[in-house]
CSV table of C-alpha atoms in Angstrom, one decimal:
chain,number,residue,atom,x,y,z
A,27,ASP,CA,-48.1,-24.8,-85.3
A,28,ARG,CA,-45.2,-26.1,-83.2
A,29,VAL,CA,-44.8,-28.8,-80.5
A,30,ASP,CA,-41.6,-28.9,-78.2
A,31,ILE,CA,-41.3,-32.4,-76.6
A,32,ASN,CA,-38.7,-33.0,-73.9
A,33,ILE,CA,-37.7,-36.8,-73.6
A,34,TYR,CA,-36.4,-38.2,-70.4
A,35,TRP,CA,-34.6,-41.4,-69.8
A,36,ARG,CA,-33.0,-43.3,-66.9
A,37,GLY,CA,-30.9,-46.2,-66.3
A,38,GLY,CA,-32.1,-49.7,-65.4
A,39,ASP,CA,-31.0,-51.6,-62.3
A,40,ASP,CA,-28.2,-53.1,-64.4
A,41,PHE,CA,-27.0,-49.7,-65.9
A,42,SER,CA,-23.4,-48.9,-65.3
A,43,VAL,CA,-20.8,-46.7,-66.9
A,44,ALA,CA,-17.0,-46.5,-67.1
A,45,VAL,CA,-15.0,-43.3,-66.6
A,46,PRO,CA,-12.3,-43.1,-69.2
A,47,ALA,CA,-9.0,-41.5,-68.6
A,48,LEU,CA,-6.1,-40.2,-70.5
A,49,SER,CA,-5.0,-40.9,-73.1
A,50,ALA,CA,-8.0,-42.8,-74.0
A,51,LEU,CA,-10.0,-39.4,-73.7
A,52,SER,CA,-8.9,-35.9,-73.6
A,53,LEU,CA,-11.2,-32.9,-73.0
A,54,PRO,CA,-11.2,-29.9,-75.5
A,55,TRP,CA,-10.8,-27.1,-73.0
A,56,ASN,CA,-8.1,-24.5,-73.9
A,57,ALA,CA,-7.1,-26.7,-76.8
A,58,TYR,CA,-6.3,-24.2,-79.5
A,59,ASP,CA,-2.7,-24.3,-80.9
A,60,ASN,CA,-0.7,-21.2,-79.7
A,61,LYS,CA,0.7,-20.9,-83.3
A,62,GLN,CA,-1.7,-19.3,-85.8
A,63,LYS,CA,-1.4,-21.2,-88.9
A,64,VAL,CA,-3.3,-18.6,-91.0
A,65,GLU,CA,-2.6,-14.9,-91.3
A,66,VAL,CA,-5.4,-12.7,-91.6
A,67,ARG,CA,-4.6,-9.3,-93.2
A,68,ALA,CA,-5.8,-6.8,-95.8
A,69,SER,CA,-5.1,-7.7,-99.6
A,70,GLU,CA,-2.5,-5.9,-101.6
A,71,ALA,CA,-3.5,-2.4,-102.4
A,72,TYR,CA,-6.2,-2.3,-99.8
A,73,TYR,CA,-4.2,-0.8,-97.0
A,74,PRO,CA,-3.6,1.6,-95.2
A,75,TYR,CA,-7.2,1.6,-93.8
A,76,TYR,CA,-9.5,3.6,-91.4
A,77,VAL,CA,-12.9,2.9,-89.8
A,78,GLY,CA,-15.6,4.3,-91.8
A,79,GLN,CA,-19.1,2.9,-93.2
A,80,TRP,CA,-20.4,1.4,-96.3
A,81,ARG,CA,-23.8,1.5,-98.3
A,82,ASN,CA,-23.6,-2.3,-98.3
A,83,PHE,CA,-23.1,-3.0,-94.8
A,84,GLY,CA,-25.6,-2.3,-91.8
A,85,GLY,CA,-27.6,0.3,-93.8
A,86,ALA,CA,-24.4,2.5,-94.1
A,87,PHE,CA,-24.6,3.2,-90.4
A,88,HIS,CA,-22.0,0.7,-88.8
A,89,THR,CA,-18.4,0.4,-88.6
A,90,ILE,CA,-16.2,-1.2,-91.5
A,91,LEU,CA,-12.7,-0.7,-92.6
A,92,ARG,CA,-12.0,1.5,-95.7
A,93,TYR,CA,-9.0,2.3,-97.7
A,94,GLY,CA,-10.4,5.4,-99.5
A,95,THR,CA,-13.2,7.8,-99.6
A,96,GLY,CA,-14.8,6.5,-102.8
A,97,MET,CA,-18.2,5.0,-102.8
A,98,ASP,CA,-17.0,1.3,-102.8
A,99,HIS,CA,-13.3,1.9,-101.5
A,100,VAL,CA,-13.6,-0.7,-98.7
A,101,SER,CA,-10.6,-2.8,-97.7
A,102,GLN,CA,-10.7,-6.4,-98.7
A,103,PHE,CA,-9.1,-9.0,-96.5
A,104,GLU,CA,-7.6,-12.4,-97.0
A,105,GLY,CA,-6.3,-15.4,-95.0
A,106,PHE,CA,-9.7,-16.0,-93.4
A,107,PRO,CA,-10.3,-19.7,-92.3
A,108,THR,CA,-13.2,-21.4,-94.2
A,109,ASP,CA,-15.6,-21.0,-91.5
A,110,THR,CA,-15.6,-17.6,-89.4
A,111,THR,CA,-18.8,-18.0,-87.7
A,112,ALA,CA,-17.1,-18.9,-84.4
A,113,MET,CA,-14.0,-16.5,-84.3
A,114,TYR,CA,-13.4,-12.8,-84.2
A,115,PHE,CA,-10.1,-10.8,-84.8
A,116,GLU,CA,-8.0,-8.4,-82.8
A,117,TYR,CA,-6.0,-5.4,-84.5
A,118,THR,CA,-2.3,-5.6,-83.8
A,119,GLY,CA,-1.1,-2.5,-85.6
A,120,HIS,CA,0.9,0.1,-83.8
A,121,ALA,CA,-1.3,3.0,-85.0
A,122,PRO,CA,-4.6,3.0,-83.2
A,123,LEU,CA,-7.8,3.0,-85.2
A,124,LYS,CA,-10.1,5.6,-83.9
A,125,ALA,CA,-13.6,6.9,-85.0
A,126,LYS,CA,-16.4,9.1,-83.7
A,127,ILE,CA,-18.9,6.5,-82.2
A,128,TYR,CA,-22.4,7.3,-81.2
A,129,ASP,CA,-22.8,7.0,-77.5
A,130,SER,CA,-26.5,6.2,-76.7
A,131,GLY,CA,-26.0,7.3,-72.9
A,132,THR,CA,-24.8,10.8,-73.9
A,133,GLN,CA,-26.6,10.9,-77.3
A,134,GLN,CA,-23.3,12.3,-78.7
A,135,TYR,CA,-20.5,11.1,-81.0
A,136,VAL,CA,-17.4,10.4,-79.0
A,137,GLU,CA,-14.0,9.5,-80.5
A,138,LYS,CA,-13.1,5.9,-79.5
A,139,ILE,CA,-10.5,3.2,-80.2
A,140,LEU,CA,-11.7,0.2,-82.1
A,141,LYS,CA,-9.4,-2.8,-82.0
A,142,PHE,CA,-11.7,-5.9,-82.7
A,143,GLY,CA,-13.2,-7.1,-86.0
A,144,VAL,CA,-15.5,-9.5,-87.4
A,145,ASN,CA,-15.7,-10.9,-90.9
A,146,PHE,CA,-18.2,-9.6,-93.2
A,147,ALA,CA,-18.5,-11.5,-96.5
A,148,LEU,CA,-20.4,-10.4,-99.6
A,149,ASP,CA,-20.4,-11.6,-103.1
A,150,GLY,CA,-17.3,-13.9,-102.5
A,151,PHE,CA,-15.2,-11.0,-101.0
A,152,ASN,CA,-14.2,-10.6,-97.3
A,153,TYR,CA,-14.3,-7.4,-95.3
A,154,MET,CA,-13.5,-6.5,-91.8
A,155,ALA,CA,-16.4,-4.9,-89.6
A,156,MET,CA,-15.1,-3.2,-86.4
A,157,ALA,CA,-16.3,-3.2,-82.8
A,158,GLU,CA,-15.4,-1.4,-79.5
A,159,SER,CA,-15.1,-4.5,-77.6
A,160,GLU,CA,-15.0,-8.3,-77.5
A,161,ASP,CA,-18.5,-8.5,-76.3
A,162,GLN,CA,-19.9,-6.6,-79.4
A,163,CYS,CA,-18.0,-9.2,-81.5
A,164,LYS,CA,-19.6,-12.1,-79.7
A,165,ARG,CA,-23.2,-10.5,-80.1
A,166,TYR,CA,-22.4,-10.2,-83.8
A,167,LEU,CA,-21.6,-13.9,-83.9
A,168,ASP,CA,-24.6,-14.7,-82.0
A,169,TYR,CA,-26.8,-12.8,-84.2
A,170,GLN,CA,-25.3,-14.3,-87.2
A,171,LYS,CA,-25.7,-17.8,-86.0
A,172,PHE,CA,-29.2,-17.8,-84.7
A,173,PRO,CA,-31.9,-16.2,-86.4
A,174,ALA,CA,-34.1,-16.5,-83.3
A,175,TYR,CA,-32.6,-13.4,-82.1
A,176,LYS,CA,-34.4,-11.5,-85.1
A,177,ARG,CA,-31.6,-9.0,-85.1
A,178,ALA,CA,-29.2,-8.3,-87.9
A,179,PRO,CA,-25.6,-9.0,-87.1
A,180,ALA,CA,-24.5,-5.3,-87.9
A,181,ASP,CA,-26.9,-4.1,-85.1
A,182,ALA,CA,-24.3,-5.4,-82.6
A,183,LEU,CA,-21.7,-3.1,-84.0
A,184,PRO,CA,-21.2,0.8,-83.1
A,185,ILE,CA,-22.8,3.5,-85.2
A,186,ILE,CA,-20.3,5.9,-86.8
A,187,ARG,CA,-20.9,9.5,-87.8
A,188,ASP,CA,-21.4,9.7,-91.4
A,189,ASP,CA,-19.0,12.4,-92.2
A,190,ASP,CA,-16.2,10.8,-90.2
A,191,THR,CA,-13.2,9.2,-92.0
A,192,GLY,CA,-11.6,7.9,-88.8
A,193,THR,CA,-7.9,7.8,-88.0
A,194,TRP,CA,-5.6,6.0,-90.6
A,195,GLY,CA,-4.0,2.9,-89.4
A,196,GLY,CA,-0.6,3.6,-90.8
A,197,GLN,CA,1.3,2.1,-93.7
A,198,GLU,CA,1.8,-1.4,-92.1
A,199,ASN,CA,-0.5,-4.4,-92.8
A,200,PRO,CA,-0.3,-6.3,-89.7
A,201,ALA,CA,-1.8,-9.8,-89.4
A,202,TRP,CA,-4.8,-9.9,-87.0
A,203,THR,CA,-5.0,-12.3,-84.1
A,204,ILE,CA,-7.7,-14.9,-84.1
A,205,LYS,CA,-10.1,-15.1,-81.2
A,206,TYR,CA,-12.4,-18.0,-80.8
A,207,TYR,CA,-15.8,-18.0,-79.5
A,208,THR,CA,-19.0,-20.2,-79.5
A,209,PRO,CA,-22.0,-18.5,-80.3
A,210,ALA,CA,-24.9,-18.9,-77.9
A,211,PRO,CA,-28.5,-19.3,-78.7
A,212,PRO,CA,-30.8,-16.7,-77.3
A,213,GLU,CA,-32.6,-17.8,-73.8
A,214,PRO,CA,-36.0,-19.6,-74.4
A,215,ASN,CA,-39.1,-17.4,-73.9
A,216,GLU,CA,-41.0,-19.2,-71.3
A,217,SER,CA,-44.3,-17.4,-72.5
A,218,ALA,CA,-44.1,-19.5,-75.7
A,219,PHE,CA,-44.3,-22.9,-73.8
A,220,VAL,CA,-47.4,-24.6,-72.3
A,221,LEU,CA,-46.5,-26.5,-69.1
A,222,VAL,CA,-48.0,-29.9,-68.9
A,223,GLU,CA,-47.7,-32.5,-66.1
A,224,HIS,CA,-46.1,-35.8,-67.0
A,225,GLN,CA,-47.9,-38.9,-67.6
A,226,GLY,CA,-47.2,-42.5,-66.3
A,227,ASP,CA,-45.9,-44.1,-63.2
A,228,GLU,CA,-42.6,-44.1,-61.3
A,229,ARG,CA,-41.9,-47.9,-61.1
A,230,GLU,CA,-38.4,-48.8,-60.1
A,231,SER,CA,-38.2,-51.9,-61.9
A,232,VAL,CA,-36.6,-52.5,-65.5
A,233,GLU,CA,-39.4,-52.3,-68.1
A,234,ALA,CA,-38.3,-55.7,-69.7
A,235,PRO,CA,-39.9,-58.5,-67.6
A,236,SER,CA,-39.0,-61.0,-70.2
A,237,ALA,CA,-35.4,-60.1,-70.4
A,238,ASN,CA,-32.6,-62.5,-69.4
A,239,LEU,CA,-31.7,-61.0,-65.9
A,240,THR,CA,-28.5,-63.3,-65.6
A,241,PHE,CA,-25.5,-60.9,-66.3
A,242,ASN,CA,-22.0,-61.7,-66.9
A,243,THR,CA,-19.1,-60.1,-65.0
A,244,PHE,CA,-19.1,-56.9,-67.2
A,245,TYR,CA,-22.5,-55.7,-65.9
A,246,GLU,CA,-21.7,-56.5,-62.1
A,247,SER,CA,-20.5,-52.9,-61.5
A,248,GLY,CA,-17.4,-53.5,-63.8
A,249,ARG,CA,-15.3,-55.2,-61.0
A,250,GLY,CA,-14.5,-58.3,-63.2
A,251,VAL,CA,-13.5,-56.0,-66.1
A,252,PHE,CA,-11.8,-53.0,-64.3
A,253,GLY,CA,-10.9,-54.5,-61.0
A,254,GLU,CA,-12.9,-52.0,-58.9
A,255,ASN,CA,-16.3,-50.4,-58.7
A,256,PHE,CA,-17.7,-47.3,-57.4
A,257,VAL,CA,-21.4,-46.7,-56.2
A,258,ASP,CA,-20.9,-43.0,-56.2
A,259,PHE,CA,-18.8,-40.8,-58.3
A,260,LYS,CA,-17.6,-38.9,-55.3
A,261,ASP,CA,-15.8,-42.0,-54.0
A,262,LEU,CA,-13.6,-41.9,-57.2
A,263,ALA,CA,-13.3,-38.0,-56.9
A,264,ARG,CA,-11.8,-38.3,-53.3
A,265,ARG,CA,-8.5,-39.8,-55.1
A,266,TYR,CA,-5.8,-37.1,-55.7
A,267,GLN,CA,-4.6,-36.3,-59.2
A,268,PRO,CA,-1.9,-34.0,-60.5
A,269,TYR,CA,-2.6,-30.3,-60.6
A,270,CYS,CA,0.4,-28.2,-61.1
A,271,ASP,CA,4.1,-28.1,-60.6
A,272,VAL,CA,5.5,-25.0,-58.9
A,273,SER,CA,9.1,-23.9,-58.6
A,274,PHE,CA,10.5,-20.9,-56.6
A,275,SER,CA,13.5,-19.7,-54.5
A,276,ILE,CA,13.4,-19.9,-50.7
A,277,LYS,CA,13.7,-16.5,-49.0
A,278,ASP,CA,14.7,-15.6,-45.5
A,279,SER,CA,11.5,-13.9,-44.8
A,280,LEU,CA,8.0,-15.3,-45.2
A,281,SER,CA,6.4,-14.0,-48.4
A,282,ILE,CA,3.7,-15.3,-51.0
A,283,ASP,CA,5.9,-17.1,-53.8
A,284,ALA,CA,3.0,-18.4,-56.0
A,285,MET,CA,-0.7,-18.3,-56.4
A,286,VAL,CA,-3.0,-20.7,-58.3
A,287,PRO,CA,-6.8,-20.7,-58.8
A,288,VAL,CA,-9.0,-23.3,-57.2
A,289,GLN,CA,-11.1,-24.9,-59.9
A,290,PRO,CA,-12.0,-28.5,-60.6
A,291,TRP,CA,-11.1,-28.7,-64.2
A,292,GLY,CA,-7.4,-27.8,-63.6
A,293,LEU,CA,-5.0,-25.2,-65.1
A,294,PRO,CA,-5.1,-24.2,-68.8
A,295,ILE,CA,-2.5,-25.6,-71.2
A,296,PRO,CA,0.7,-23.6,-70.9
A,297,ASP,CA,2.1,-21.4,-73.5
A,298,LEU,CA,4.8,-23.5,-75.0
A,299,LYS,CA,6.9,-20.5,-75.9
A,300,GLN,CA,7.1,-19.1,-72.3
A,301,THR,CA,7.4,-22.3,-70.1
A,302,SER,CA,10.2,-24.6,-69.2
A,303,LYS,CA,10.3,-28.1,-70.6
A,304,SER,CA,9.6,-29.8,-67.4
A,305,THR,CA,6.5,-27.4,-66.7
A,306,GLN,CA,5.3,-28.3,-70.2
A,307,ILE,CA,5.5,-32.1,-69.6
A,308,TYR,CA,3.6,-31.9,-66.3
A,309,GLN,CA,0.9,-29.6,-67.3
A,310,ILE,CA,0.2,-31.0,-70.6
A,311,TYR,CA,0.6,-34.7,-70.0
A,312,ASN,CA,-1.0,-34.7,-66.5
A,313,ARG,CA,-3.6,-31.8,-67.0
A,314,GLU,CA,-6.9,-34.0,-67.1
A,315,GLY,CA,-7.4,-36.6,-64.4
A,316,PHE,CA,-10.6,-38.3,-63.6
A,317,ILE,CA,-12.1,-35.2,-61.8
A,318,PRO,CA,-12.0,-32.9,-64.9
A,319,ILE,CA,-13.5,-35.9,-66.9
A,320,LEU,CA,-16.3,-36.4,-64.3
A,321,CYS,CA,-17.1,-32.8,-64.3
A,322,SER,CA,-17.4,-32.5,-68.1
A,323,ALA,CA,-20.7,-34.6,-67.8
A,324,TYR,CA,-22.3,-32.1,-65.4
A,325,GLN,CA,-23.4,-28.5,-65.6
A,326,PHE,CA,-22.8,-27.6,-61.8
A,327,PHE,CA,-21.1,-28.4,-58.7
A,328,ARG,CA,-20.9,-27.6,-55.1
A,329,GLY,CA,-18.5,-28.4,-52.2
A,330,GLY,CA,-15.0,-28.1,-51.2
A,331,LEU,CA,-11.7,-29.2,-52.9
A,332,ARG,CA,-8.8,-31.1,-51.3
A,333,PHE,CA,-5.2,-30.4,-52.1
A,334,LYS,CA,-2.0,-32.2,-51.1
A,335,LEU,CA,1.3,-30.4,-51.5
A,336,VAL,CA,4.6,-32.3,-51.6
A,337,MET,CA,7.8,-30.5,-51.3
A,338,GLN,CA,10.7,-31.6,-53.2
A,339,GLY,CA,14.4,-30.7,-53.2
A,340,LYS,CA,16.7,-30.3,-50.1
A,341,THR,CA,14.1,-30.3,-47.5
A,342,GLU,CA,16.8,-29.6,-44.9
A,343,ASN,CA,16.9,-25.9,-46.1
A,344,TYR,CA,13.2,-25.4,-45.7
A,345,GLY,CA,11.9,-23.6,-42.8
A,346,ASN,CA,8.2,-22.9,-42.7
A,347,PHE,CA,5.7,-23.3,-45.4
A,348,VAL,CA,2.5,-21.2,-45.4
A,349,VAL,CA,-0.9,-21.7,-47.4
A,350,MET,CA,-3.5,-19.3,-47.6
A,351,HIS,CA,-7.0,-19.1,-49.2
A,352,TYR,CA,-8.4,-16.0,-50.9
A,353,PRO,CA,-11.9,-16.8,-51.5
A,354,GLU,CA,-12.7,-13.6,-53.4
A,355,ARG,CA,-9.6,-13.7,-55.6
A,356,HIS,CA,-11.4,-14.8,-58.9
A,357,ASP,CA,-9.0,-12.9,-61.2
A,358,ILE,CA,-6.2,-15.5,-60.9
A,359,ALA,CA,-6.6,-17.5,-64.1
A,360,ASP,CA,-3.3,-19.6,-64.0
A,361,LEU,CA,-0.2,-20.3,-61.9
A,362,THR,CA,1.0,-16.8,-61.0
A,363,VAL,CA,4.1,-15.7,-59.4
A,364,PRO,CA,3.7,-12.3,-57.6
A,365,GLY,CA,6.2,-9.6,-58.2
A,366,ALA,CA,8.4,-8.7,-55.4
A,367,GLY,CA,7.2,-5.9,-53.3
A,368,THR,CA,3.6,-6.0,-54.6
A,369,ILE,CA,0.6,-6.4,-52.4
A,370,ASP,CA,0.3,-10.2,-53.7
A,371,SER,CA,3.8,-11.1,-52.4
A,372,VAL,CA,2.7,-10.4,-48.9
A,373,PRO,CA,0.8,-12.8,-46.4
A,374,LEU,CA,-2.4,-10.8,-45.7
A,375,SER,CA,-4.2,-11.1,-42.4
A,376,ASN,CA,-8.1,-12.0,-41.9
A,377,TYR,CA,-7.7,-14.9,-44.3
A,378,GLY,CA,-7.7,-18.7,-43.5
A,379,TYR,CA,-4.2,-19.9,-43.4
A,380,TYR,CA,-2.0,-23.1,-42.4
A,381,ILE,CA,1.8,-23.1,-41.4
A,382,GLN,CA,3.8,-26.1,-41.2
A,383,SER,CA,7.3,-26.8,-40.6
A,384,ILE,CA,8.8,-28.7,-43.7
A,385,GLU,CA,11.7,-30.0,-41.5
A,386,VAL,CA,9.0,-32.1,-39.7
A,387,ASN,CA,7.0,-33.1,-42.6
A,388,ASN,CA,7.3,-32.3,-46.2
A,389,ILE,CA,3.7,-32.9,-47.2
A,390,ILE,CA,0.8,-30.8,-46.4
A,391,GLU,CA,-3.0,-31.7,-46.9
A,392,PHE,CA,-5.8,-29.0,-46.7
A,393,GLU,CA,-9.3,-28.3,-48.0
A,394,ILE,CA,-10.7,-25.3,-49.5
A,395,PRO,CA,-14.2,-24.9,-48.3
A,396,TYR,CA,-17.2,-23.8,-50.6
A,397,TYR,CA,-17.2,-20.0,-49.6
A,398,ILE,CA,-19.2,-19.1,-52.5
A,399,PRO,CA,-22.7,-17.4,-51.9
A,400,LEU,CA,-24.5,-19.3,-54.9
A,401,ASN,CA,-26.2,-22.7,-54.8
A,402,SER,CA,-23.8,-24.1,-57.4
A,403,VAL,CA,-20.8,-23.1,-59.6
A,404,PHE,CA,-19.7,-24.2,-63.0
A,405,PRO,CA,-17.5,-27.5,-63.0
A,406,ASN,CA,-15.9,-26.6,-66.5
A,407,PRO,CA,-14.2,-23.6,-68.0
A,408,CYS,CA,-16.7,-20.8,-68.4
A,409,ASN,CA,-16.9,-17.3,-69.8
A,410,GLU,CA,-15.1,-15.4,-67.0
A,411,GLU,CA,-16.8,-12.0,-67.8
A,412,ALA,CA,-17.3,-9.9,-64.7
A,413,ARG,CA,-20.7,-11.0,-63.9
A,414,LEU,CA,-19.8,-14.6,-64.0
A,415,LYS,CA,-16.3,-14.7,-62.3
A,416,LEU,CA,-17.9,-15.5,-59.0
A,417,ALA,CA,-19.4,-18.8,-60.2
A,418,CYS,CA,-16.3,-19.9,-62.2
A,419,LYS,CA,-13.9,-21.0,-59.2
A,420,LEU,CA,-13.6,-21.2,-55.4
A,421,GLY,CA,-10.9,-18.4,-55.1
A,422,SER,CA,-7.2,-18.8,-55.2
A,423,ILE,CA,-4.5,-20.4,-53.2
A,424,ALA,CA,-1.4,-18.4,-52.0
A,425,MET,CA,1.6,-20.2,-50.8
A,426,GLY,CA,5.2,-19.4,-49.9
A,427,CYS,CA,8.3,-20.8,-47.9
A,428,THR,CA,11.0,-19.6,-45.6
A,429,ALA,CA,14.6,-20.9,-45.3
A,430,ILE,CA,16.1,-22.0,-42.0
A,431,LYS,CA,18.2,-19.3,-40.7
């Protein structure tokens, strides 16, 4: 009783596209405001609270916050945004919320700390259902958004022992931190589809024989309008664009002074409360060049990335500059300054590196190879859970400089 049809299309001989640039287009990656404009907290007289269960939620098996042991003494919350189907919340109180949770592996009830929650709405009131991890919150939102999972949202949350009242959260009523997530639909079941071969031919000509084929300058690869044209997007992507601005003091001995991830979409927007004004200007207004904009149109990419380092300041004080590539360091998410005396602050052996005297040339160009054992990786920000980290970036770059003695 259902037919799924995939529709394909392709451009004609005169088809061309224009690549926009800032400020005509800005990508939505990492675009949430650092300052919360709403405060999600328990309503007056509904705290302190603890983790328990409720007859109207998940069949009285799953975790929800309560303020008392009465039948319906369930904590009500306020301050939720209008639509909470794409967000979950993190507890910020000092007193941990503990409860005895059923462990399917040991088949025992084990005391655990729960610090994440999701909104459960009923009859116009809002409650906070609790989870052990962010992954459980995401599954709750997935089940809630897409009925195709055929699972009740509460099934994603822990099961609590029925006689447990949990650990009270203390007299404070903290505001919960909002976490954003885009619910994902279930993967399609291939057995539900019947594969059929396409019909028709593969002619190369435009399917409009009576059309006027005399084009103006706009259709001639855009040269008349934009002043340049590219037959291949790779030609455009070979240009350099700003990536980040790094400042550090020069030391007498060679050390690693900064590390950055290797990813085509650039670095995330910096926290305005923790960065200098110059860094804010560089990272915010130069964060999206043509490479991230091109990547936003594609699902995957493969191949290396080229970088150019330009040293500024009093270069006569510089000695040697070292650049190293750590292909397995996928844990570096942003510009990082290693702490003194840590393993990250020391240049390590067995890695690809390049050393150059800055006194001779203050510009270094190098290419990071595609050392990933996968056919392709994601060109846009992705969920960096452990199993996906390998497919999110090409490792990390470590760099450092020594002074002339």
